[in-house]
Tab-separated table of C-alpha atoms in Angstrom:
chain	number	residue	atom	x	y	z
A	1	MET	CA	-0.135	0.013	-0.046
A	2	ALA	CA	1.335	3.286	-0.961
A	3	THR	CA	2.017	6.073	1.855
A	4	ALA	CA	1.165	9.928	1.606
A	5	ALA	CA	4.106	11.602	0.025
A	6	GLU	CA	6.055	14.205	2.195
A	7	PRO	CA	5.720	17.856	1.583
A	8	GLY	CA	7.437	19.018	-1.225
A	9	ARG	CA	7.726	15.599	-2.715
A	10	ARG	CA	4.221	15.180	-4.065
A	11	LEU	CA	3.972	14.168	-7.714
A	12	ARG	CA	2.408	16.792	-9.958
A	13	THR	CA	0.846	14.308	-12.353
A	14	ALA	CA	-2.462	12.897	-10.912
A	15	CYS	CA	-3.663	9.514	-11.437
A	16	ASP	CA	-6.475	9.088	-14.066
A	17	ARG	CA	-9.173	8.557	-11.632
A	18	CYS	CA	-8.251	11.567	-9.321
A	19	TYR	CA	-7.886	13.720	-12.628
A	20	ARG	CA	-11.070	12.909	-13.836
A	21	LEU	CA	-12.746	13.696	-10.597
A	22	LYS	CA	-10.364	16.781	-9.780
A	23	GLU	CA	-9.483	15.199	-6.509
A	24	ARG	CA	-6.170	15.689	-4.648
A	25	CYS	CA	-3.782	12.945	-5.726
A	26	THR	CA	-0.971	11.980	-3.547
A	27	ARG	CA	1.627	9.733	-4.163
A	28	LEU	CA	5.402	9.150	-4.191
A	29	SER	CA	5.910	8.569	-7.817
A	30	ILE	CA	3.858	7.244	-10.855
A	31	ALA	CA	4.632	3.635	-10.002
A	32	HIS	CA	2.928	3.891	-6.504
A	33	SER	CA	-0.743	3.790	-5.954
A	34	CYS	CA	-2.079	7.253	-4.525
A	35	ALA	CA	-3.754	7.548	-1.058
A	36	ARG	CA	-7.172	7.780	-2.309
A	37	CYS	CA	-7.106	4.786	-4.400
A	38	ASP	CA	-5.449	2.825	-2.041
A	39	ARG	CA	-8.249	3.789	0.480
A	40	LEU	CA	-11.112	2.798	-1.898
A	41	ASP	CA	-9.030	-0.316	-2.986
A	42	LEU	CA	-9.150	0.669	-6.449
A	43	SER	CA	-6.824	0.037	-9.564
A	44	CYS	CA	-4.435	3.173	-9.626
A	45	ALA	CA	-3.091	4.071	-13.190
A	46	THR	CA	-1.939	7.059	-15.217
A	47	VAL	CA	-2.459	5.740	-19.011
A	48	ARG	CA	-4.065	8.869	-20.288
A	49	PRO	CA	-2.009	10.685	-23.063
A	50	GLN	CA	0.173	13.527	-21.557
A	51	ARG	CA	-0.300	17.030	-22.615
A	52	PRO	CA	2.484	18.697	-24.599
A	53	ALA	CA	4.712	21.018	-22.542
A	54	GLY	CA	4.538	24.646	-22.878
A	55	ARG	CA	1.957	27.032	-24.356
A	56	ARG	CA	-0.635	25.774	-26.774
A	57	PRO	CA	0.241	26.905	-30.381
A	58	HIS	CA	-1.071	30.283	-31.311
A	59	ARG	CA	-4.106	30.521	-33.711
A	60	SER	CA	-4.185	32.960	-36.318
A	61	PRO	CA	-7.463	34.406	-37.339
A	62	GLY	CA	-7.359	32.887	-40.574
A	63	ASP	CA	-7.039	29.580	-39.243
A	64	HIS	CA	-10.050	30.482	-36.802
A	65	ARG	CA	-12.034	31.199	-39.857
A	66	ARG	CA	-11.166	28.218	-41.960
A	67	ASP	CA	-12.118	26.074	-38.866
A	68	SER	CA	-15.306	28.103	-38.704
A	69	GLY	CA	-16.331	27.528	-42.287
A	70	ARG	CA	-15.674	23.654	-41.901
A	71	SER	CA	-17.735	23.483	-38.727
A	72	SER	CA	-20.653	25.528	-39.966
A	73	SER	CA	-21.154	23.122	-42.830
A	74	GLN	CA	-21.571	20.370	-40.135
A	75	ALA	CA	-23.636	22.344	-37.758
A	76	GLY	CA	-26.613	19.906	-37.875
A	77	THR	CA	-24.463	16.884	-36.741
A	78	ASN	CA	-22.275	18.611	-34.404
A	79	GLU	CA	-24.258	21.129	-32.488
A	80	ALA	CA	-25.681	18.293	-30.134
A	81	ALA	CA	-22.209	17.202	-29.187
A	82	ASP	CA	-20.961	20.711	-28.825
A	83	VAL	CA	-23.616	21.339	-26.039
A	84	SER	CA	-23.443	18.111	-24.355
A	85	PRO	CA	-22.029	18.115	-20.954
A	86	ASN	CA	-20.872	14.403	-21.218
A	87	PRO	CA	-17.368	13.273	-22.236
A	88	PRO	CA	-16.800	11.534	-25.427
A	89	PRO	CA	-18.028	7.944	-25.049
A	90	LEU	CA	-15.400	5.240	-24.037
A	91	ASP	CA	-14.761	2.861	-27.018
A	92	ILE	CA	-15.462	-0.196	-24.753
A	93	GLY	CA	-14.416	-2.844	-27.146
A	94	ALA	CA	-11.038	-1.194	-27.625
A	95	TRP	CA	-10.850	-0.634	-24.064
A	96	LEU	CA	-11.683	-4.142	-22.991
A	97	ARG	CA	-8.927	-5.545	-25.179
A	98	GLY	CA	-6.350	-3.581	-23.285
A	99	VAL	CA	-7.503	-4.736	-19.984
A	100	PRO	CA	-5.013	-7.371	-18.446
A	101	HIS	CA	-5.996	-10.440	-16.499
A	102	LEU	CA	-9.606	-10.514	-18.218
A	103	ARG	CA	-10.915	-13.814	-19.397
A	104	ARG	CA	-12.351	-14.333	-22.860
A	105	GLU	CA	-15.739	-15.037	-21.448
A	106	GLU	CA	-15.565	-11.992	-19.368
A	107	ARG	CA	-14.659	-9.677	-22.094
A	108	GLU	CA	-17.429	-11.197	-24.143
A	109	LYS	CA	-19.970	-10.630	-21.273
A	110	LEU	CA	-18.969	-7.127	-20.524
A	111	LEU	CA	-19.024	-6.184	-24.505
A	112	PHE	CA	-22.533	-7.769	-24.538
A	113	PHE	CA	-23.616	-5.815	-21.369
A	114	LEU	CA	-21.623	-2.276	-22.446
A	115	GLY	CA	-21.175	-2.523	-26.113
A	116	ARG	CA	-24.632	-3.409	-27.527
A	117	PRO	CA	-27.335	-0.730	-26.677
A	118	GLU	CA	-30.179	-3.048	-27.889
A	119	ASN	CA	-29.367	-5.237	-24.994
A	120	LEU	CA	-30.607	-2.695	-22.592
A	121	ASP	CA	-33.786	-1.983	-24.502
A	122	CYS	CA	-35.965	-3.509	-22.065
A	123	CYS	CA	-34.372	-1.573	-19.092
A	124	VAL	CA	-35.274	1.759	-20.371
A	125	VAL	CA	-38.858	3.575	-21.069
A	126	SER	CA	-37.688	4.378	-24.571
A	127	PRO	CA	-35.325	3.381	-27.205
A	128	ASN	CA	-34.026	6.882	-27.221
A	129	PHE	CA	-32.368	6.195	-23.721
A	130	ARG	CA	-30.473	2.892	-24.321
A	131	ASP	CA	-27.288	4.625	-25.418
A	132	ALA	CA	-27.283	6.982	-22.727
A	133	GLU	CA	-27.746	3.900	-20.281
A	134	GLN	CA	-24.917	2.367	-21.505
A	135	ARG	CA	-22.879	5.130	-21.364
A	136	SER	CA	-23.683	5.836	-17.784
A	137	LEU	CA	-22.707	2.144	-17.112
A	138	ALA	CA	-19.385	2.028	-19.081
A	139	ALA	CA	-18.135	5.751	-17.885
A	140	PRO	CA	-16.846	4.685	-14.411
A	141	LEU	CA	-15.069	1.530	-15.640
A	142	ALA	CA	-11.857	3.015	-16.399
A	143	THR	CA	-11.307	3.982	-12.937
A	144	ALA	CA	-13.678	1.440	-11.020
A	145	LEU	CA	-13.384	-1.646	-12.821
A	146	PRO	CA	-12.293	-3.747	-9.626
A	147	VAL	CA	-15.405	-2.466	-7.934
A	148	LEU	CA	-18.117	-2.866	-10.772
A	149	LYS	CA	-16.787	-5.758	-12.539
A	150	ASP	CA	-18.535	-8.504	-10.665
A	151	ALA	CA	-21.966	-6.699	-10.632
A	152	TYR	CA	-21.595	-6.169	-14.340
A	153	LEU	CA	-20.806	-9.655	-15.055
A	154	ALA	CA	-23.671	-10.763	-12.989
A	155	CYS	CA	-26.095	-8.539	-14.852
A	156	ALA	CA	-24.777	-9.334	-18.201
A	157	GLY	CA	-25.062	-13.110	-17.634
A	158	ALA	CA	-28.658	-12.791	-16.291
A	159	LEU	CA	-29.647	-10.413	-19.477
A	160	LYS	CA	-27.962	-13.198	-21.723
A	161	LEU	CA	-30.115	-16.050	-20.292
A	162	ILE	CA	-33.262	-14.412	-21.184
A	163	GLN	CA	-32.290	-13.543	-24.793
A	164	PRO	CA	-33.770	-15.857	-27.437
A	165	PRO	CA	-31.593	-19.066	-27.762
A	166	HIS	CA	-29.102	-19.257	-30.626
A	167	PRO	CA	-29.362	-22.495	-32.765
A	168	PRO	CA	-27.969	-25.417	-30.761
A	169	VAL	CA	-24.266	-26.434	-31.553
A	170	HIS	CA	-23.884	-29.337	-28.998
A	171	ALA	CA	-26.099	-32.018	-27.877
A	172	ALA	CA	-29.227	-31.052	-25.773
A	173	GLU	CA	-27.727	-32.332	-22.602
A	174	LEU	CA	-24.715	-30.239	-23.057
A	175	GLU	CA	-26.712	-27.226	-23.551
A	176	VAL	CA	-28.699	-27.712	-20.461
A	177	GLU	CA	-25.439	-28.377	-18.351
A	178	VAL	CA	-23.785	-25.017	-19.964
A	179	GLU	CA	-27.056	-22.980	-18.934
A	180	VAL	CA	-26.886	-24.369	-15.383
A	181	SER	CA	-23.101	-23.459	-15.120
A	182	ASP	CA	-24.092	-19.813	-16.182
A	183	GLU	CA	-26.541	-19.561	-13.856
A	184	ASP	CA	-24.025	-20.720	-11.030
A	185	VAL	CA	-21.371	-18.575	-12.381
A	186	ASN	CA	-23.727	-15.399	-12.262
A	187	LEU	CA	-24.711	-16.030	-8.720
A	188	ARG	CA	-20.980	-16.246	-7.772
A	189	HIS	CA	-20.219	-12.983	-9.319
A	190	ALA	CA	-23.328	-11.453	-7.434
A	191	LEU	CA	-22.113	-12.819	-4.154
A	192	ALA	CA	-18.807	-11.180	-4.955
A	193	ALA	CA	-20.343	-7.798	-5.952
A	194	MET	CA	-22.557	-7.911	-2.496
A	195	THR	CA	-19.175	-8.281	-0.543
A	196	THR	CA	-17.886	-5.096	-2.364
A	197	LEU	CA	-21.002	-3.241	-2.008
A	198	ARG	CA	-20.921	-3.882	1.845
A	199	ALA	CA	-17.285	-2.874	2.213
A	200	LEU	CA	-17.508	0.087	-0.129
A	201	PRO	CA	-16.569	3.356	1.734
A	202	VAL	CA	-18.638	6.384	0.650
A	203	ALA	CA	-17.207	9.645	1.648
A	204	THR	CA	-17.641	12.134	-1.214
A	205	PRO	CA	-20.415	12.403	-4.087
A	206	GLN	CA	-18.181	10.614	-6.471
A	207	ASP	CA	-18.057	7.543	-3.833
A	208	ALA	CA	-22.053	7.725	-3.562
A	209	ALA	CA	-22.296	7.836	-7.434
A	210	LEU	CA	-20.020	4.765	-7.588
A	211	CYS	CA	-22.184	3.286	-4.888
A	212	LEU	CA	-25.259	3.825	-6.864
A	213	THR	CA	-24.011	2.334	-10.147
A	214	LEU	CA	-23.048	-0.692	-8.310
A	215	GLY	CA	-26.192	-0.822	-6.462
A	216	VAL	CA	-28.349	-0.425	-9.635
A	217	SER	CA	-26.315	-3.158	-11.522
A	218	LEU	CA	-26.602	-5.664	-8.681
A	219	ALA	CA	-30.156	-4.884	-8.104
A	220	LEU	CA	-30.919	-5.518	-11.708
A	221	PHE	CA	-29.001	-8.901	-11.523
A	222	VAL	CA	-31.248	-9.846	-8.486
A	223	TYR	CA	-34.410	-8.482	-10.054
A	224	SER	CA	-33.915	-10.397	-13.349
A	225	ALA	CA	-32.630	-13.635	-11.946
A	226	ILE	CA	-34.005	-14.012	-8.440
A	227	GLY	CA	-36.890	-11.665	-7.946
A	228	GLN	CA	-36.279	-11.033	-4.248
A	229	GLY	CA	-33.639	-9.001	-2.319
A	230	VAL	CA	-34.049	-5.843	-4.541
A	231	TYR	CA	-35.287	-3.813	-1.451
A	232	GLU	CA	-32.281	-4.638	0.816
A	233	ILE	CA	-29.767	-3.633	-2.012
A	234	SER	CA	-31.651	-0.533	-2.569
A	235	ARG	CA	-32.223	0.518	0.985
A	236	HIS	CA	-28.393	0.040	1.615
A	237	CYS	CA	-27.406	2.260	-1.394
A	238	LEU	CA	-30.058	4.976	-0.763
A	239	SER	CA	-29.151	5.069	3.108
A	240	VAL	CA	-25.529	5.620	1.874
A	241	ALA	CA	-26.124	8.181	-0.627
A	242	LYS	CA	-28.784	10.133	1.290
A	243	PRO	CA	-26.503	12.771	2.822
A	244	PHE	CA	-25.331	13.547	-0.697
A	245	VAL	CA	-29.026	13.756	-1.817
A	246	GLU	CA	-29.840	16.146	0.834
A	247	MET	CA	-26.742	18.347	-0.046
A	248	ASP	CA	-27.843	17.903	-3.873
A	249	THR	CA	-24.179	17.162	-4.826
A	250	LEU	CA	-24.900	14.313	-7.244
A	251	ASP	CA	-24.029	14.519	-10.825
A	252	SER	CA	-26.757	13.777	-13.555
A	253	ASP	CA	-26.016	10.139	-13.913
A	254	ALA	CA	-26.110	9.239	-10.410
A	255	GLU	CA	-29.642	10.925	-10.173
A	256	GLN	CA	-30.667	8.654	-12.872
A	257	TRP	CA	-29.499	5.510	-10.942
A	258	LEU	CA	-30.923	7.134	-7.599
A	259	THR	CA	-34.539	7.514	-9.026
A	260	PHE	CA	-34.299	3.896	-10.324
A	261	LEU	CA	-33.409	2.579	-6.841
A	262	VAL	CA	-35.981	4.912	-5.290
A	263	LEU	CA	-38.598	3.230	-7.461
A	264	PHE	CA	-37.372	-0.237	-6.669
A	265	GLU	CA	-37.399	0.568	-3.091
A	266	MET	CA	-40.805	2.444	-2.974
A	267	THR	CA	-42.615	-0.655	-5.079
A	268	ASP	CA	-41.455	-3.083	-2.204
A	269	CYS	CA	-42.417	-0.498	0.552
A	270	LEU	CA	-45.911	-0.501	-0.963
A	271	VAL	CA	-46.362	-4.055	-1.147
A	272	HIS	CA	-44.941	-4.652	2.511
A	273	ARG	CA	-46.281	-1.495	4.194
A	274	ARG	CA	-42.693	-0.225	4.901
A	275	ARG	CA	-41.369	3.371	5.033
A	276	PRO	CA	-38.975	4.415	2.402
A	277	THR	CA	-35.333	5.812	2.813
A	278	ILE	CA	-35.574	9.023	0.591
A	279	ARG	CA	-38.360	11.461	-0.284
A	280	LEU	CA	-37.379	13.142	-3.407
A	281	PRO	CA	-39.089	16.677	-3.777
A	282	ALA	CA	-41.846	16.897	-6.105
A	283	GLN	CA	-40.316	19.789	-7.817
A	284	GLY	CA	-36.683	19.962	-8.577
A	285	ARG	CA	-33.709	18.580	-10.325
A	286	LEU	CA	-33.734	15.223	-8.540
A	287	SER	CA	-37.078	14.258	-9.135
A	288	GLY	CA	-36.883	15.127	-12.655
A	289	GLY	CA	-38.174	18.723	-13.031
A	290	SER	CA	-38.779	19.276	-16.762
A	291	ALA	CA	-36.463	16.431	-17.746
A	292	VAL	CA	-37.099	13.145	-19.063
A	293	ASP	CA	-35.970	10.104	-16.846
A	294	ARG	CA	-34.740	7.152	-18.612
A	295	HIS	CA	-36.849	4.703	-16.524
A	296	LEU	CA	-39.650	6.847	-15.392
A	297	GLY	CA	-40.105	8.926	-18.254
A	298	LEU	CA	-42.127	12.272	-17.265
A	299	CYS	CA	-43.415	11.000	-14.112
A	300	ALA	CA	-40.547	11.053	-11.856
A	301	PRO	CA	-42.058	13.959	-9.659
A	302	LEU	CA	-44.768	11.424	-8.689
A	303	LEU	CA	-42.296	9.536	-6.517
A	304	SER	CA	-42.696	12.095	-3.881
A	305	PHE	CA	-46.505	11.304	-3.772
A	306	TYR	CA	-45.792	7.329	-3.855
A	307	HIS	CA	-43.234	8.052	-0.877
A	308	ASP	CA	-46.110	9.649	0.944
A	309	LEU	CA	-48.574	6.976	0.388
A	310	CYS	CA	-45.954	4.294	1.600
A	311	VAL	CA	-45.562	6.276	4.836
A	312	VAL	CA	-49.320	6.518	5.235
A	313	SER	CA	-49.785	2.762	4.628
A	314	HIS	CA	-46.995	2.049	6.978
A	315	SER	CA	-48.675	4.112	9.774
A	316	LEU	CA	-52.174	2.476	9.127
A	317	ALA	CA	-50.559	-0.767	9.641
A	318	ASN	CA	-48.710	0.299	12.969
A	319	THR	CA	-51.540	2.143	14.746
A	320	THR	CA	-55.115	1.680	16.418
A	321	ASP	CA	-55.091	5.328	17.935
A	322	ALA	CA	-58.326	7.051	16.680
A	323	SER	CA	-57.060	10.498	16.912
A	324	TYR	CA	-53.841	9.709	15.026
A	325	MET	CA	-55.857	7.796	12.378
A	326	ALA	CA	-58.138	10.880	11.746
A	327	LEU	CA	-54.717	12.839	10.925
A	328	ILE	CA	-53.587	10.001	8.666
A	329	GLU	CA	-57.097	10.321	6.804
A	330	GLU	CA	-56.408	14.016	6.469
A	331	GLN	CA	-53.024	13.619	5.027
A	332	LEU	CA	-54.271	10.899	2.675
A	333	GLY	CA	-56.992	13.324	1.493
A	334	ARG	CA	-54.103	16.006	0.746
A	335	ILE	CA	-51.952	13.441	-1.155
A	336	GLN	CA	-55.126	12.472	-3.339
A	337	ALA	CA	-55.891	15.919	-4.090
A	338	ASP	CA	-52.209	16.818	-5.119
A	339	VAL	CA	-51.985	13.740	-7.323
A	340	GLN	CA	-55.463	14.666	-8.876
A	341	ALA	CA	-54.112	17.892	-9.763
A	342	TRP	CA	-50.761	16.844	-11.003
A	343	GLN	CA	-49.758	17.008	-14.681
A	344	PRO	CA	-46.470	16.057	-16.347
A	345	SER	CA	-44.121	19.045	-17.308
A	346	GLN	CA	-43.194	18.886	-20.979
A	347	PRO	CA	-39.420	19.478	-21.455
A	348	ASP	CA	-38.001	21.904	-24.135
A	349	ARG	CA	-37.889	20.341	-27.607
A	350	PHE	CA	-39.929	17.305	-26.352
A	351	VAL	CA	-41.608	16.993	-29.689
A	352	GLU	CA	-38.472	17.069	-31.585
A	353	ARG	CA	-36.384	14.810	-29.527
A	354	PHE	CA	-38.742	11.925	-29.415
A	355	ASP	CA	-40.743	10.322	-32.258
A	356	THR	CA	-44.311	9.853	-32.233
A	357	ALA	CA	-44.240	6.595	-30.569
A	358	GLU	CA	-42.065	7.502	-27.931
A	359	VAL	CA	-44.070	10.503	-27.080
A	360	VAL	CA	-47.260	8.256	-26.962
A	361	HIS	CA	-45.494	5.925	-24.534
A	362	LEU	CA	-43.909	8.742	-22.327
A	363	LEU	CA	-47.339	10.377	-21.861
A	364	ALA	CA	-49.125	7.129	-21.324
A	365	GLN	CA	-46.552	6.220	-18.677
A	366	ALA	CA	-47.223	9.400	-16.952
A	367	ARG	CA	-50.926	9.050	-16.998
A	368	LEU	CA	-50.602	5.402	-15.647
A	369	TYR	CA	-48.540	6.425	-12.704
A	370	ARG	CA	-50.864	9.127	-11.729
A	371	LEU	CA	-53.910	6.825	-11.993
A	372	ALA	CA	-52.130	4.096	-10.020
A	373	ALA	CA	-51.447	6.708	-7.347
A	374	LEU	CA	-55.018	7.592	-7.084
A	375	LEU	CA	-55.943	3.703	-7.069
A	376	VAL	CA	-53.525	3.042	-4.359
A	377	GLY	CA	-54.522	5.959	-2.548
A	378	HIS	CA	-58.337	5.192	-2.447
A	379	ARG	CA	-57.549	1.263	-1.581
A	380	LEU	CA	-55.779	2.697	1.643
A	381	ARG	CA	-58.945	4.368	2.629
A	382	CYS	CA	-61.504	1.745	1.251
A	383	ALA	CA	-61.326	-1.972	1.860
A	384	PHE	CA	-62.426	-4.459	-0.931
A	385	GLY	CA	-66.177	-4.149	-1.071
A	386	GLU	CA	-66.167	-0.524	-0.117
A	387	GLN	CA	-66.513	2.054	-3.064
A	388	ASP	CA	-65.437	-0.581	-5.714
A	389	GLY	CA	-67.029	1.352	-8.344
A	390	GLN	CA	-64.226	4.268	-8.023
A	391	ALA	CA	-61.638	1.446	-8.124
A	392	ASP	CA	-63.144	0.002	-10.915
A	393	ILE	CA	-62.981	3.386	-13.076
A	394	TRP	CA	-59.430	3.948	-12.334
A	395	ALA	CA	-58.440	0.131	-12.857
A	396	THR	CA	-60.215	0.155	-16.186
A	397	GLU	CA	-58.698	3.640	-17.208
A	398	ILE	CA	-55.275	2.016	-16.636
A	399	MET	CA	-55.988	-1.081	-18.585
A	400	THR	CA	-57.367	0.810	-21.435
A	401	GLU	CA	-54.481	3.481	-21.394
A	402	LEU	CA	-52.068	0.284	-21.815
A	403	GLU	CA	-54.163	-1.114	-24.530
A	404	LEU	CA	-54.378	2.191	-26.528
A	405	ALA	CA	-50.764	2.905	-26.526
A	406	ARG	CA	-49.943	-0.846	-27.791
A	407	ARG	CA	-52.452	-0.303	-30.545
A	408	ILE	CA	-51.293	2.839	-31.615
A	409	THR	CA	-47.413	2.098	-31.499
A	410	GLY	CA	-47.379	-1.706	-32.049
A	411	ARG	CA	-45.567	-2.214	-28.934
A	412	SER	CA	-45.961	-2.359	-24.992
A	413	THR	CA	-45.165	0.623	-22.683
A	414	ARG	CA	-42.346	-0.248	-20.561
A	415	CYS	CA	-41.502	0.378	-16.773
A	416	VAL	CA	-45.209	0.156	-16.043
A	417	THR	CA	-44.974	-2.919	-13.682
A	418	LEU	CA	-46.713	-1.021	-10.728
A	419	PRO	CA	-49.555	0.429	-12.437
A	420	PHE	CA	-50.514	-2.551	-14.389
A	421	VAL	CA	-50.452	-4.899	-11.014
A	422	ALA	CA	-52.251	-2.332	-9.284
A	423	ALA	CA	-54.931	-2.340	-11.861
A	424	ALA	CA	-55.030	-6.202	-12.367
A	425	ILE	CA	-55.858	-6.691	-8.685
A	426	GLU	CA	-59.087	-4.950	-9.150
A	427	MET	CA	-60.245	-7.331	-11.973
A	428	ARG	CA	-63.337	-9.314	-10.865
A	429	ASP	CA	-64.865	-10.439	-14.324
A	430	PRO	CA	-63.289	-13.888	-14.908
A	431	ALA	CA	-62.528	-13.113	-18.571
A	432	ALA	CA	-60.672	-9.600	-17.632
A	433	ARG	CA	-58.548	-11.821	-14.988
A	434	VAL	CA	-57.472	-14.130	-17.792
A	435	LYS	CA	-56.630	-11.490	-19.940
A	436	ALA	CA	-54.742	-9.738	-16.955
A	437	LEU	CA	-52.491	-12.954	-16.510
A	438	ARG	CA	-51.892	-13.227	-20.105
A	439	ASP	CA	-50.745	-9.449	-20.273
A	440	THR	CA	-48.459	-9.916	-17.396
A	441	ASP	CA	-45.714	-10.998	-19.769
A	442	GLU	CA	-46.346	-7.811	-21.533
A	443	TYR	CA	-46.307	-5.198	-18.888
A	444	VAL	CA	-44.497	-6.738	-15.892
A	445	ASP	CA	-40.854	-5.863	-16.632
A	446	GLN	CA	-39.676	-8.146	-19.493
A	447	PHE	CA	-36.151	-8.829	-18.451
A	448	THR	CA	-37.399	-10.659	-15.183
A	449	PRO	CA	-39.453	-13.552	-15.964
A	450	VAL	CA	-39.183	-14.797	-12.296
A	451	VAL	CA	-41.029	-11.644	-11.437
A	452	GLN	CA	-43.689	-12.361	-14.058
A	453	ARG	CA	-44.129	-15.615	-12.725
A	454	ALA	CA	-44.482	-14.543	-9.233
A	455	THR	CA	-46.992	-11.744	-10.305
A	456	LYS	CA	-49.256	-14.158	-11.736
A	457	THR	CA	-49.187	-16.327	-8.613
A	458	PHE	CA	-49.722	-13.112	-6.457
A	459	LEU	CA	-52.676	-12.033	-8.476
A	460	SER	CA	-54.422	-15.452	-8.466
A	461	ARG	CA	-54.187	-15.467	-4.585
A	462	VAL	CA	-55.453	-11.948	-4.040
A	463	TRP	CA	-58.330	-12.624	-6.305
A	464	ARG	CA	-59.054	-15.861	-4.633
A	465	ASP	CA	-58.854	-14.312	-1.253
A	466	ARG	CA	-60.996	-11.595	-2.370
A	467	ASP	CA	-63.546	-13.844	-3.692
A	468	ARG	CA	-63.805	-15.689	-0.580
A	469	LYS	CA	-63.890	-12.505	1.617
A	470	LEU	CA	-60.515	-13.970	3.256
A	471	THR	CA	-58.928	-10.390	3.193
A	472	ALA	CA	-59.881	-6.645	2.919
A	473	SER	CA	-56.967	-5.209	1.371
A	474	TRP	CA	-54.241	-6.622	-1.022
A	475	PHE	CA	-51.771	-4.836	1.028
A	476	ASP	CA	-52.302	-7.402	3.863
A	477	SER	CA	-52.565	-10.555	1.586
A	478	THR	CA	-49.243	-10.475	0.312
A	479	CYS	CA	-46.728	-13.488	0.833
A	480	LYS	CA	-43.716	-11.985	2.223
A	481	PRO	CA	-40.666	-13.031	0.797
A	482	CYS	CA	-37.273	-14.049	2.730
A	483	VAL	CA	-34.183	-11.674	2.796
A	484	VAL	CA	-32.123	-12.440	-0.115
A	485	LEU	CA	-28.813	-10.728	0.912
A	486	ALA	CA	-28.127	-13.720	3.340
A	487	SER	CA	-29.824	-16.290	1.415
A	488	ILE	CA	-27.637	-16.082	-1.642
A	489	ASP	CA	-24.722	-17.489	0.382
A	490	LYS	CA	-26.887	-20.579	1.110
A	491	ALA	CA	-27.972	-20.835	-2.772
A	492	LEU	CA	-24.334	-21.096	-3.382
A	493	PHE	CA	-22.657	-22.817	-0.734
A	494	GLY	CA	-25.462	-24.308	1.577
């Protein structure tokens, strides 16, 4: 481990990680690790090209005019790049070829995950965002590969397993053995990533951003391959990042991961009547403002109302005091009124940036989450059998919105698991229930077949219990899953 340099001997050339983050870099020589990378247990390297010594060459006015003439002819293609705050994207294929000690199958998985945007199509609300999603995942690799490698390999492996199968090359028995082996390898990578996540020190906004990136990739694997345990991962990352959220020091990429983890945790909190970790403001940069979120589209500001609904649900489940219950009822009424009045903000150049189909899906998603919030609030106030007519109206509107968007665009709206499930619970007609079970594969996140199967089981149980009058609310009829952070160890070694 490197030690801090003595005064006067500090190397002037920062390592690549500290240089990119503009952090103080202290080390004895370029061959030593800096104190910061040592503390974070990261690979410390200086491989960027050195800037030439001396002043930059003086450019004559003629040179400037010639450059301006050339650039003006390409204004249409270069304008977006000039105003973009993001650095040039990492050439992931070339970079991976230069990483030592990376096995061929690991390189292929990382290239599948980070070099083919179409493989992340199912994780974002619109194809417009898949390139940005992949760039955000690839950006920290150059300085944090040891931290992210196992989580990325696990996530890539899970996504590969749900891809349409290639024509078999070997015998069927061998193909089954390979598939089982792949699942085992993915779990081992996930276990290593969880160990890294638990031990990761977070002292700066950059550390928090790295923790969120690691947490999202690990949560995606767990959600896709196991279906349980996302809450524990999300809660850990959000708890660690909370001080930096409150200080508003996270960058835009970190904010995208933050809202994704907030959605994961909030969904679980609704189902299990828990109190969420972070409440994002209804207005402001972190909740989406006038921007379009890669996963929640235009409805990121609704997360604050869902947080409040979770708090109300938790309070209702844990109190019997009449005066306190009256206060909760008042709060629920205010939330319902705010959600009823909410309308999505339309960002600048919204119609120019997205094609017609994407606009349809983004607006549909916003309406769906608003309707679902109204429906959830209604069911917190009214049990099954009470004011079912209003619940039927909102549930029917949700199902109609989903169907219309699919008919208009030819594909299903993504990232709408929560609104679909909230509406499907209200189906009482046998034919409508059969259709809801069939539509589960369309509207519950398509990269997680295990959750799709669990959703069908959950809906069938809620419908059965409701018909038999065994439960008054779906919030209380859920089969509670076990904690998976510990159970993965048993799955691997038990």
